[in-house]
mmCIF file of C-alpha atoms in Angstrom:
data_model
loop_
_atom_site.group_PDB
_atom_site.id
_atom_site.type_symbol
_atom_site.label_atom_id
_atom_site.label_comp_id
_atom_site.label_asym_id
_atom_site.label_seq_id
_atom_site.Cartn_x
_atom_site.Cartn_y
_atom_site.Cartn_z
ATOM 1 C CA MET A 239 80.810 84.651 81.646
ATOM 2 C CA SER A 240 83.742 82.329 80.936
ATOM 3 C CA PRO A 241 87.284 82.773 80.452
ATOM 4 C CA SER A 242 87.709 78.977 80.184
ATOM 5 C CA ARG A 243 84.855 77.622 77.901
ATOM 6 C CA ARG A 244 85.874 74.208 76.890
ATOM 7 C CA GLY A 245 84.646 71.034 78.788
ATOM 8 C CA ASN A 246 82.195 71.888 81.259
ATOM 9 C CA GLY A 247 81.835 75.480 80.256
ATOM 10 C CA ALA A 248 80.975 74.671 76.592
ATOM 11 C CA ARG A 249 78.468 72.012 77.599
ATOM 12 C CA SER A 250 76.402 74.368 79.777
ATOM 13 C CA GLY A 251 76.608 77.296 77.391
ATOM 14 C CA THR A 252 75.285 75.041 74.604
ATOM 15 C CA ARG A 253 72.521 73.640 76.726
ATOM 16 C CA TYR A 254 71.317 77.142 77.850
ATOM 17 C CA GLY A 255 71.849 79.115 74.762
ATOM 18 C CA ARG A 256 72.872 82.582 74.575
ATOM 19 C CA GLY A 257 71.226 85.128 76.994
ATOM 20 C CA VAL A 258 69.944 82.410 79.297
ATOM 21 C CA ARG A 259 72.899 81.851 81.465
ATOM 22 C CA THR A 260 75.941 84.132 81.210
ATOM 23 C CA LYS A 261 78.775 82.576 83.241
ATOM 24 C CA TRP A 262 82.340 83.258 84.263
ATOM 25 C CA ALA A 263 84.096 79.800 84.822
ATOM 26 C CA ALA A 264 87.219 79.410 86.809
ATOM 27 C CA PHE A 265 90.736 81.112 85.778
ATOM 28 C CA ALA A 266 92.911 79.715 83.388
ATOM 29 C CA ALA A 267 96.201 78.953 85.273
ATOM 30 C CA ILE A 268 98.431 80.395 82.751
ATOM 31 C CA SER A 269 96.443 83.616 82.445
ATOM 32 C CA VAL A 270 96.962 84.553 86.000
ATOM 33 C CA SER A 271 100.509 83.341 86.085
ATOM 34 C CA VAL A 272 101.179 85.793 83.126
ATOM 35 C CA ALA A 273 99.442 88.627 84.922
ATOM 36 C CA LEU A 274 101.431 87.962 88.322
ATOM 37 C CA SER A 275 104.780 87.765 86.423
ATOM 38 C CA VAL A 276 104.463 91.319 85.202
ATOM 39 C CA GLY A 277 103.803 92.569 88.656
ATOM 40 C CA MET A 278 100.412 93.889 87.840
ATOM 41 C CA LEU A 279 98.564 91.976 90.472
ATOM 42 C CA SER A 280 98.963 91.651 94.079
ATOM 43 C CA GLY A 281 98.622 88.292 95.960
ATOM 44 C CA CYS A 282 96.312 88.275 99.169
ATOM 45 C CA ASN A 283 95.499 85.876 101.651
ATOM 46 C CA PRO A 284 91.926 84.356 101.148
ATOM 47 C CA VAL A 285 89.278 85.058 103.333
ATOM 48 C CA ASP A 286 87.424 82.502 105.374
ATOM 49 C CA SER A 287 85.714 80.514 102.909
ATOM 50 C CA THR A 288 82.535 80.242 105.214
ATOM 51 C CA THR A 289 81.727 83.941 104.597
ATOM 52 C CA THR A 290 78.590 84.302 102.419
ATOM 53 C CA ALA A 291 76.986 87.270 100.758
ATOM 54 C CA SER A 292 73.377 88.018 101.364
ATOM 55 C CA THR A 293 70.459 89.688 99.357
ATOM 56 C CA THR A 294 70.606 93.466 99.569
ATOM 57 C CA SER A 295 68.625 95.201 102.121
ATOM 58 C CA PRO A 296 65.708 97.189 100.930
ATOM 59 C CA ALA A 297 66.064 100.879 100.459
ATOM 60 C CA SER A 298 63.973 103.430 102.102
ATOM 61 C CA ALA A 299 61.459 105.437 100.021
ATOM 62 C CA THR A 300 63.802 108.503 100.156
ATOM 63 C CA GLY A 301 66.537 106.614 98.280
ATOM 64 C CA GLN A 302 68.693 106.598 101.509
ATOM 65 C CA PRO A 303 70.251 103.290 102.888
ATOM 66 C CA ALA A 304 67.754 101.385 105.070
ATOM 67 C CA ALA A 305 68.140 101.946 108.762
ATOM 68 C CA GLY A 306 70.992 100.024 110.290
ATOM 69 C CA SER A 307 72.703 99.174 107.050
ATOM 70 C CA ASP A 308 76.521 99.065 106.621
ATOM 71 C CA CYS A 309 77.347 100.722 103.425
ATOM 72 C CA GLY A 310 81.114 100.006 104.059
ATOM 73 C CA GLY A 311 84.127 102.011 102.994
ATOM 74 C CA ALA A 312 86.893 101.318 100.620
ATOM 75 C CA ALA A 313 87.308 97.744 99.489
ATOM 76 C CA THR A 314 90.179 96.292 101.116
ATOM 77 C CA THR A 315 88.751 92.909 101.869
ATOM 78 C CA GLU A 316 86.314 90.447 100.052
ATOM 79 C CA ALA A 317 83.636 91.411 102.595
ATOM 80 C CA ASP A 318 84.257 95.130 101.584
ATOM 81 C CA ALA A 319 84.073 94.199 97.983
ATOM 82 C CA LEU A 320 80.693 92.445 98.401
ATOM 83 C CA LYS A 321 79.193 95.509 100.138
ATOM 84 C CA VAL A 322 79.867 97.583 97.153
ATOM 85 C CA ILE A 323 78.107 95.103 95.174
ATOM 86 C CA THR A 324 75.072 94.289 97.591
ATOM 87 C CA GLY A 325 74.817 97.660 99.503
ATOM 88 C CA PRO A 326 71.243 99.306 99.375
ATOM 89 C CA ILE A 327 70.380 102.122 97.052
ATOM 90 C CA GLY A 328 71.790 105.315 98.757
ATOM 91 C CA CYS A 329 75.332 103.783 99.621
ATOM 92 C CA PRO A 330 77.919 106.119 98.107
ATOM 93 C CA GLY A 331 79.714 104.393 95.304
ATOM 94 C CA GLY A 332 77.424 101.214 95.466
ATOM 95 C CA VAL A 333 76.346 99.362 92.632
ATOM 96 C CA ASN A 334 72.650 99.503 93.589
ATOM 97 C CA THR A 335 73.038 103.356 93.985
ATOM 98 C CA TYR A 336 74.601 103.610 90.658
ATOM 99 C CA TRP A 337 71.942 101.586 88.589
ATOM 100 C CA ALA A 338 69.106 103.188 90.673
ATOM 101 C CA GLN A 339 70.433 106.435 89.496
ATOM 102 C CA GLN A 340 70.797 105.560 85.831
ATOM 103 C CA LEU A 341 67.644 103.496 85.354
ATOM 104 C CA GLY A 342 65.130 104.659 88.004
ATOM 105 C CA SER A 343 62.522 102.234 88.828
ATOM 106 C CA VAL A 344 63.588 99.767 86.082
ATOM 107 C CA TRP A 345 66.395 98.687 88.417
ATOM 108 C CA THR A 346 65.406 96.538 91.297
ATOM 109 C CA THR A 347 67.420 94.909 94.076
ATOM 110 C CA PRO A 348 69.087 91.807 92.579
ATOM 111 C CA ARG A 349 69.024 88.681 94.172
ATOM 112 C CA PHE A 350 72.208 86.590 94.698
ATOM 113 C CA VAL A 351 72.441 82.949 95.034
ATOM 114 C CA VAL A 352 75.559 81.787 96.964
ATOM 115 C CA TYR A 353 76.801 78.103 96.689
ATOM 116 C CA ARG A 354 79.826 76.072 97.120
ATOM 117 C CA ASP A 355 82.034 73.913 94.509
ATOM 118 C CA GLY A 356 80.379 70.742 94.404
ATOM 119 C CA GLN A 357 76.844 72.287 94.941
ATOM 120 C CA ILE A 358 74.110 73.096 92.460
ATOM 121 C CA PRO A 359 72.977 76.741 92.991
ATOM 122 C CA ASP A 360 69.528 77.326 93.950
ATOM 123 C CA ASP A 361 68.145 79.034 90.958
ATOM 124 C CA GLN A 362 66.125 78.136 87.753
ATOM 125 C CA CYS A 363 69.754 77.416 85.803
ATOM 126 C CA GLY A 364 70.347 75.061 88.624
ATOM 127 C CA ALA A 365 67.238 73.442 88.591
ATOM 128 C CA GLN A 366 67.626 72.745 84.725
ATOM 129 C CA ASP A 367 71.325 71.415 85.051
ATOM 130 C CA ARG A 368 71.889 68.993 87.718
ATOM 131 C CA ASN A 369 75.526 68.498 86.952
ATOM 132 C CA ALA A 370 77.392 70.290 89.697
ATOM 133 C CA ASP A 371 80.578 70.217 87.792
ATOM 134 C CA ASP A 372 79.118 72.934 85.473
ATOM 135 C CA PHE A 373 78.818 75.383 88.344
ATOM 136 C CA LYS A 374 82.200 74.839 89.759
ATOM 137 C CA GLY A 375 84.547 77.918 90.069
ATOM 138 C CA ASN A 376 81.798 79.917 88.381
ATOM 139 C CA ALA A 377 79.751 83.180 88.663
ATOM 140 C CA PHE A 378 76.932 83.614 86.322
ATOM 141 C CA TYR A 379 73.772 85.694 85.608
ATOM 142 C CA CYS A 380 70.556 83.465 85.233
ATOM 143 C CA ARG A 381 68.046 85.036 82.924
ATOM 144 C CA LEU A 382 65.589 82.264 83.693
ATOM 145 C CA ASP A 383 64.734 83.821 86.974
ATOM 146 C CA ASP A 384 66.808 87.088 87.029
ATOM 147 C CA THR A 385 69.390 85.976 89.506
ATOM 148 C CA VAL A 386 73.301 86.349 89.918
ATOM 149 C CA ALA A 387 74.906 83.028 91.229
ATOM 150 C CA TYR A 388 78.381 82.618 92.242
ATOM 151 C CA SER A 389 80.654 79.981 93.851
ATOM 152 C CA GLN A 390 81.975 81.036 97.398
ATOM 153 C CA ASP A 391 84.932 79.126 96.897
ATOM 154 C CA PHE A 392 85.552 80.988 93.413
ATOM 155 C CA MET A 393 85.242 84.326 95.249
ATOM 156 C CA ALA A 394 87.869 83.378 97.654
ATOM 157 C CA ARG A 395 90.154 82.212 94.961
ATOM 158 C CA LEU A 396 89.723 85.379 92.983
ATOM 159 C CA TYR A 397 90.455 87.518 96.176
ATOM 160 C CA GLN A 398 93.637 85.392 96.834
ATOM 161 C CA GLN A 399 94.960 85.907 93.303
ATOM 162 C CA GLY A 400 94.152 89.767 92.974
ATOM 163 C CA GLY A 401 92.666 91.357 96.045
ATOM 164 C CA PRO A 402 89.143 92.523 96.710
ATOM 165 C CA SER A 403 88.800 94.097 93.257
ATOM 166 C CA PHE A 404 88.895 90.862 91.391
ATOM 167 C CA PRO A 405 85.605 89.283 92.959
ATOM 168 C CA MET A 406 83.909 92.896 92.554
ATOM 169 C CA PHE A 407 84.857 92.994 88.870
ATOM 170 C CA VAL A 408 83.337 89.652 88.113
ATOM 171 C CA LEU A 409 80.105 90.407 89.875
ATOM 172 C CA MET A 410 80.041 93.863 88.254
ATOM 173 C CA HIS A 411 80.135 92.175 84.732
ATOM 174 C CA GLU A 412 77.404 89.691 85.682
ATOM 175 C CA LEU A 413 75.147 92.810 87.057
ATOM 176 C CA GLY A 414 75.968 94.455 83.456
ATOM 177 C CA HIS A 415 74.268 91.219 81.874
ATOM 178 C CA ARG A 416 71.173 92.037 83.938
ATOM 179 C CA VAL A 417 71.204 95.594 82.910
ATOM 180 C CA SER A 418 71.305 94.536 79.355
ATOM 181 C CA ARG A 419 68.215 92.410 79.905
ATOM 182 C CA LEU A 420 66.412 94.778 82.018
ATOM 183 C CA THR A 421 66.795 97.665 79.505
ATOM 184 C CA ASN A 422 66.182 95.333 76.416
ATOM 185 C CA ARG A 423 69.504 96.152 75.024
ATOM 186 C CA VAL A 424 71.064 92.924 74.619
ATOM 187 C CA GLY A 425 74.108 92.790 72.498
ATOM 188 C CA VAL A 426 73.264 91.813 69.009
ATOM 189 C CA VAL A 427 75.829 88.772 69.104
ATOM 190 C CA SER A 428 77.443 87.077 72.006
ATOM 191 C CA ARG A 429 80.673 88.555 71.697
ATOM 192 C CA SER A 430 79.140 92.219 71.507
ATOM 193 C CA GLU A 431 77.041 91.169 74.570
ATOM 194 C CA GLU A 432 80.202 90.122 76.558
ATOM 195 C CA ASN A 433 81.898 93.241 75.506
ATOM 196 C CA GLN A 434 79.162 95.297 76.389
ATOM 197 C CA ALA A 435 79.022 93.813 80.110
ATOM 198 C CA ASP A 436 82.635 94.418 80.368
ATOM 199 C CA CYS A 437 82.066 98.020 79.512
ATOM 200 C CA LEU A 438 79.153 98.397 81.879
ATOM 201 C CA ALA A 439 81.347 97.045 84.572
ATOM 202 C CA GLY A 440 83.946 99.829 83.811
ATOM 203 C CA THR A 441 81.132 102.362 84.575
ATOM 204 C CA GLU A 442 80.343 100.811 87.762
ATOM 205 C CA ALA A 443 84.132 100.722 88.807
ATOM 206 C CA LYS A 444 84.275 104.571 87.827
ATOM 207 C CA PHE A 445 81.402 105.361 90.249
ATOM 208 C CA SER A 446 82.859 103.237 93.035
ATOM 209 C CA HIS A 447 86.360 104.883 92.502
ATOM 210 C CA ASP A 448 84.832 108.483 92.469
ATOM 211 C CA ALA A 449 83.094 107.807 95.788
ATOM 212 C CA LYS A 450 86.673 106.332 97.113
ATOM 213 C CA ARG A 451 85.242 102.874 97.403
ATOM 214 C CA LEU A 452 87.721 101.584 94.796
ATOM 215 C CA PRO A 453 91.391 102.558 94.975
ATOM 216 C CA GLY A 454 92.765 103.670 91.789
ATOM 217 C CA VAL A 455 95.512 100.946 91.530
ATOM 218 C CA ASP A 456 92.491 98.494 91.164
ATOM 219 C CA VAL A 457 91.277 100.220 88.143
ATOM 220 C CA ALA A 458 94.521 99.188 86.429
ATOM 221 C CA LYS A 459 94.030 95.511 87.944
ATOM 222 C CA GLY A 460 90.676 95.475 86.242
ATOM 223 C CA SER A 461 92.194 96.087 82.784
ATOM 224 C CA VAL A 462 94.774 93.405 83.227
ATOM 225 C CA LEU A 463 92.095 90.920 84.490
ATOM 226 C CA PHE A 464 89.682 91.461 81.700
ATOM 227 C CA PHE A 465 92.712 91.291 79.156
ATOM 228 C CA SER A 466 93.898 87.869 80.652
ATOM 229 C CA LEU A 467 90.424 86.591 80.345
ATOM 230 C CA GLY A 468 89.919 87.436 76.480
ATOM 231 C CA ASP A 469 89.417 84.813 73.894
ATOM 232 C CA SER A 470 92.816 83.747 72.506
ATOM 233 C CA TRP A 471 91.294 81.539 70.250
ATOM 234 C CA PHE A 472 88.918 84.128 68.571
ATOM 235 C CA HIS A 473 90.032 83.412 65.171
ATOM 236 C CA LYS A 474 88.370 80.044 65.605
ATOM 237 C CA GLU A 475 84.980 80.936 66.673
ATOM 238 C CA SER A 476 82.238 83.224 65.325
ATOM 239 C CA PRO A 477 81.172 86.273 67.358
ATOM 240 C CA SER A 478 77.852 84.744 67.485
ATOM 241 C CA ASP A 479 79.014 81.584 69.049
ATOM 242 C CA PRO A 480 77.155 80.988 72.197
ATOM 243 C CA ASP A 481 80.348 81.054 74.209
ATOM 244 C CA ALA A 482 82.222 83.866 72.223
ATOM 245 C CA HIS A 483 83.757 86.616 74.478
ATOM 246 C CA GLY A 484 85.945 89.350 73.363
ATOM 247 C CA THR A 485 89.707 89.040 72.461
ATOM 248 C CA PRO A 486 92.175 90.365 75.041
ATOM 249 C CA ASP A 487 92.448 93.590 73.711
ATOM 250 C CA GLN A 488 88.739 94.007 73.338
ATOM 251 C CA ARG A 489 87.857 93.051 76.833
ATOM 252 C CA ALA A 490 90.420 95.377 78.202
ATOM 253 C CA ALA A 491 89.359 98.077 75.879
ATOM 254 C CA ALA A 492 85.591 97.689 76.784
ATOM 255 C CA PHE A 493 86.323 97.867 80.422
ATOM 256 C CA LEU A 494 88.289 101.152 80.085
ATOM 257 C CA THR A 495 85.845 102.419 77.599
ATOM 258 C CA GLY A 496 83.051 102.265 80.377
ATOM 259 C CA TYR A 497 85.443 103.695 82.829
ATOM 260 C CA ARG A 498 86.070 106.557 80.884
ATOM 261 C CA HIS A 499 82.878 107.422 79.376
ATOM 262 C CA ASP A 500 79.169 106.305 79.993
ATOM 263 C CA THR A 501 76.580 103.736 79.419
ATOM 264 C CA ALA A 502 75.768 105.164 76.002
ATOM 265 C CA LYS A 503 79.272 104.030 74.779
ATOM 266 C CA CYS A 504 78.701 100.700 76.281
ATOM 267 C CA PHE A 505 75.291 100.077 74.526
ATOM 268 C CA ALA A 506 76.976 101.028 71.197
ATOM 269 C CA ILE A 507 79.721 98.301 71.771
ATOM 270 C CA GLY A 508 76.738 96.014 72.098
ATOM 271 C CA GLN A 509 75.528 96.797 68.617
ATOM 272 C CA SER A 510 78.731 95.690 66.859
ATOM 273 C CA ALA A 511 78.008 92.641 64.676
ATOM 274 C CA SER A 512 81.593 91.736 64.967
ATOM 275 C CA GLY A 513 82.075 92.493 68.422
ATOM 276 C CA SER A 514 84.724 95.074 67.795
ATOM 277 C CA VAL A 515 85.343 97.664 70.464
ATOM 278 C CA PRO A 516 86.726 100.960 68.750
ATOM 279 C CA LEU A 517 89.985 102.280 70.363
ATOM 280 C CA THR A 518 88.369 105.807 69.856
ATOM 281 C CA GLY A 519 86.186 104.633 72.762
ATOM 282 C CA VAL A 520 89.153 104.328 75.012
ATOM 283 C CA LEU A 521 91.124 107.295 73.707
ATOM 284 C CA GLY A 522 88.565 109.898 72.874
#
């Protein structure tokens, strides 16, 4: 997923083609400045940049957390946010618990690949692209080997700019792409696929919020985040452009649609040839 898709983002997107690597490049500074100026986001100090996320622990056959696992509580730090994403099946409000409930055995524990800016991630997308600049300040889903990779430095910057929910929402979006692939329900065009992933992130956020893992104020932050990352040049690109994402309104509406409704609404968004997101999905 990529809010800034010119330069390196455009080259990597063109190289891999739609659906192989879906990435989120570094924030455009102007978008963050606008969001901060309206007082919707709270700045926080970054965590130690040496902290890494690990692959999730296996769950027991009963669907409960593996012995000795730490599910975590409310996401008040970057580490807490990562626990929401990586906690084993059975952890209340965890993403793995949510998708295991939704998809059953179709959902398997995702593998996360953590790297630093200046490094090439150790996955198949990294193996095909040896230009480290293409991965700087990124998080992405790699269809080639079913992995989610992210820059540790990027996560720390997200935390600094918007608190623990920002890294969480980014990874929820990438896992939304994984859901699309595992269920064979990838959006019909690039923009629809991206809006669908935003919507699926909204369903994950609702599950975490209901379990008191995600504070309500962070839901509002999520809509601002996705709005700020929408395509402002949408009139210049086709919905099927490999790098096309939703407009600011579409992205915010997609996230809130998922939060207020369910995955069925999200998959319906993915079938839009124009990438549109009906406001009735948000309001009704």
